[in-house]
Amino acid sequence: MTAVSRRRFLKISTGATVGAVAVAGGSLRPAFSRPVEDGEVIRKIPTYCDVCFWKCGAIAYTRNGKLWKVEGNPADPLSRGRLCPRGTGGVGAHYDPDRLRTPLIRKNNRGEEEWVAVTWDEALTYIAEKMQAIKQQYGPESMALFSHGVGGTFLKHTVKAYGSPNIAAPSYAQCRGPREVGFNLTFGDAVYSPERTDIRNSKCLTLIGSHLGENMHNTQVQEFADAVGNGASVIVVDPRFSVAASKAKYYLPIKPGTDMALILAWMNVLVSEELYDKDYVEKYGFGFDAFKASIAGYTPEWAYPITTIAPQVIRDTAREMARYAPASLVHPGRHVTWYGDDAQRSRAIALLNALLGNWGRKGGFYTPTGMPVPGYDGYPAYPKPEREHVDNPGHAYPFADEELTTGIRNATITGEPYPIKGWMVYATNLLNALPNQEETIKAIQSLDLLVVVDVIPSEIAGWADVVLPESVYLERYDDLNAAPFREPFIALRQPVVESPDDQKPNWWIARELAKKLGLERYYPWTNIEEYLEARLAAGGYSFDGLKRDGIINGPKIPLYIEDGLEPVFYTPSGKIEFYSTQLAEHGLDPVPTFTEHPQPGPGQFRLLFGRAPMHSFGRTQTNPLLAEMMEENELWINKNVAGRYGLKSGDYTRLKNEDGVVSNRIRVKATERIRGDCVYMVHGFGHTAKGMRRAFGKGASDAELATKYVMDPVMGGTGMNVNFVTIELEGA
Amino acid sequence: MARFGMVIDTTRCVGCMDCVVACKTENDVPEGFCRDWITTEVKGEFPEVQMEIRSERCNHCDNPPCVYCCPTGASHVEEFGQTVQVTPEVCIGCKACLAACPYDARFINPKGYADKCTFCLHRVKEGLEPACVSVCPTQCMHFGDLDDPNSEVSRLIKSRDNHTLLPEAGTNPRIFFLT
């Protein structure tokens, strides 16, 4: 966390005030500033946030028709009336001077970012003609959509109506996919988003690399603070002394890449010392004896040289977890694509939780429920694709249960199992979301069409043939949010202010494109309000009421076994699978085992990356309010190590990876808060897109350095914490 | 008469800067400036590290050097809540208060006057909390009357370990950090 220094701001102010004169004229204002003057019209409009994808209920304020501020909606169970800094700073997305303003068609070569501004009609006609040509020559399956967030709903609909099944999101294979698969294989159900973690009621919370407080998913951070406030015992495992570590009773500075050994050793202690919940395991468990035999060798003494965590600390922390069970939660994390055995590590975390007996229990994992809202009834059936999904030929990744982004990318490069000739990319900066930018660019170069729909001129937009400027969330309707949660709810996103230029909402773009493609019958509604009203009416809810309140709250629901809610396990055995027959059948480890991962050599550091509370991926660095909170990222490097390189905080340096990629320059943060064998930076910086004027060239990009990745054999995730870098010294 | 102050629980604070952003939007603080900020204090050597994260701002001191040094009376103690405020129209932008404040809490607004945290008195008068307090996702901040022994802030100061910033400056600051 960068401290905002008064002196730094004062330095800036010296220049800014040259020639400034005292306010002249007018009546004497009150002694303290009053942002609302007499006669100003304040309006409050409820909506839900889109700066990250947690979808917090918000209330936006306008002052004389102009956007003023955004606060949490107290009726919303996700925000509980309090947004995170990104939500509060969402105002800046509307005022961002760098945002896309008009449809653009590429003028020269791809990636040169030279554009001709065109009308929507020209842009959509161009796209539709190319899409029809792709359909004719290669079939509709040769068009793929990459999409992130609720705003992709209608583009997905158009692409399915067009006839393609190839729709993927980096949020799966580059983020939480391995976790969902690992938990599914164990409990027969996923963790989902928002996570079903009952952090608020946990008496012992274990975080493995999960940096809550820096990773700012609002509800989780609020509950984390509540747990800390309630005196919960916090155990943090992280090579970096995170914010969460500063709240912890136990901080375990683990050697990166060895988490699996620690988890196995913890399970070994719980089982060998008989600290696990025997009744729970007896009642709900399957294959426990095989599991027990399989982990028998993973003692704390075995784990010590691997993890560098002392045996006594492993024992103490395992006992600490058991002491508070079942209100003892080992957080499953969210971005878990680290080393390529991530689904198995997530499964090990699931099993550790199972030993604590916390699935379906208070202070562990609750059972979420969503409000019943029927889908829109009135769409014709989609055409049945003649070819199956392109991303996972032969089901090489047997437990992939969503489409793999890198699988589509491979097919685009190789033409196998069939060619992919068109990409539509919605609200995801694929160049920074997928590992190995060279492969992404190679794939792009074999496309007949690349369309990017976004609010900012991101790197991927720079490579597009057509860029379509979307209205930001404060300017548009979107689909309803009724995500399963501990308190069921329905939330509405609705426009607060108009788009400043020629930006359009995604639903309008998707519908107009469908019309151009001759698919108007898939849009029986002419305006999204009709669509929303129809969905709500079918569920017996009032659209007007939702527009007024922003949230419809559901009834109180049972959450835990303690409430009489028996858990249901959708596994083959109908139980918690300590031993997985499914995995064994595919030649994969039925019980997680330890795989040794390569470690950096002399002079090398493992490159780790994470998040900062005021930024979402690479999407917020031009938002003036949020950029001001963190203009560039820093390279965290152990203070002693930095000293050996003659580096001190504030110096600039560059990183070079094993494939010879050299990063943009990045400021050093020489700190006692990280191990010496790794370096860390916040993801989302080092922008190279010219249109992102404010962010251009500020900080370094971990994505650029992530040329290596390891495929997860279970589900096709891409482990990305496998890149080693050296420090390239240069003058400031 | 009330004497407003704040209590900030550093054990809950994650340093997310929501307080900073909220202050900026609420009060139209110009770009490049802020009225509150985050300080992270790290002690020890890896891995034996302790860290305190604080949301800081004007301390609305009982003994305010900025008020004493102001040549025009622009910096003054406001009757409402006995808070330290600046009257922009009376301020000549001489920066004496910037130099006098041991907390670096003030800056010169581009419009030419000394600017700083007001405790959001415009909100407090309407029965609301200061913007920073009301948005904080960790609920680490508390605002209230230090002279009322039954107020939440008074009770927290009595019941929890706490410290102020630079007590040696003799300013009697009114923001208390729980540890």
Short mmCIF file of C-alpha atoms in Angstrom, two decimals, chain B residues 63-125:
data_model
loop_
_atom_site.label_atom_id
_atom_site.label_comp_id
_atom_site.label_asym_id
_atom_site.label_seq_id
_atom_site.Cartn_x
_atom_site.Cartn_y
_atom_site.Cartn_z
CA ASN B 63 -4.59 23.41 21.12
CA PRO B 64 -4.40 24.27 17.40
CA PRO B 65 -1.18 25.99 16.23
CA CYS B 66 -2.77 26.64 12.83
CA VAL B 67 -5.38 28.85 14.47
CA TYR B 68 -2.87 30.70 16.64
CA CYS B 69 -0.60 31.55 13.74
CA CYS B 70 -3.31 32.66 11.29
CA PRO B 71 -2.86 36.39 10.60
CA THR B 72 -6.41 36.93 9.33
CA GLY B 73 -8.57 34.77 11.56
CA ALA B 74 -9.53 32.53 8.63
CA SER B 75 -8.38 29.50 10.58
CA HIS B 76 -10.57 29.40 13.63
CA VAL B 77 -12.32 27.15 16.11
CA GLU B 78 -15.92 26.73 14.97
CA GLU B 79 -18.47 26.76 17.74
CA PHE B 80 -20.25 23.71 16.33
CA GLY B 81 -18.34 20.76 17.70
CA GLN B 82 -15.36 22.97 18.57
CA THR B 83 -13.77 21.95 15.30
CA VAL B 84 -10.96 23.70 13.47
CA GLN B 85 -12.20 25.32 10.26
CA VAL B 86 -11.03 27.73 7.58
CA THR B 87 -13.12 30.53 6.10
CA PRO B 88 -11.95 30.57 2.47
CA GLU B 89 -12.92 34.19 1.85
CA VAL B 90 -10.83 35.40 4.78
CA CYS B 91 -7.79 33.24 4.00
CA ILE B 92 -4.99 34.96 2.09
CA GLY B 93 -3.13 31.72 1.33
CA CYS B 94 -0.02 32.75 3.28
CA LYS B 95 0.73 29.11 4.27
CA ALA B 96 1.64 29.97 7.88
CA CYS B 97 -0.83 27.29 8.98
CA LEU B 98 0.70 24.73 6.62
CA ALA B 99 4.04 25.33 8.31
CA ALA B 100 2.54 25.30 11.80
CA CYS B 101 0.61 22.05 11.46
CA PRO B 102 2.72 19.15 12.74
CA TYR B 103 0.50 16.68 10.87
CA ASP B 104 0.88 18.10 7.36
CA ALA B 105 -2.90 18.12 7.24
CA ARG B 106 -3.34 21.24 5.12
CA PHE B 107 -2.78 22.25 1.54
CA ILE B 108 -3.46 25.32 -0.54
CA ASN B 109 -6.54 24.75 -2.66
CA PRO B 110 -5.93 25.89 -6.27
CA LYS B 111 -8.59 28.51 -5.58
CA GLY B 112 -6.09 30.12 -3.21
CA TYR B 113 -7.03 29.22 0.35
CA ALA B 114 -5.86 26.76 2.97
CA ASP B 115 -7.92 23.59 2.73
CA LYS B 116 -8.26 20.54 4.98
CA CYS B 117 -10.66 18.11 6.63
CA THR B 118 -13.81 19.77 7.96
CA PHE B 119 -15.12 16.66 9.75
CA CYS B 120 -17.83 16.99 7.05
CA LEU B 121 -19.74 19.41 9.29
CA HIS B 122 -22.26 19.93 6.48
CA ARG B 123 -23.16 16.25 6.86
CA VAL B 124 -22.93 16.18 10.64
CA LYS B 125 -25.43 19.07 10.82
#
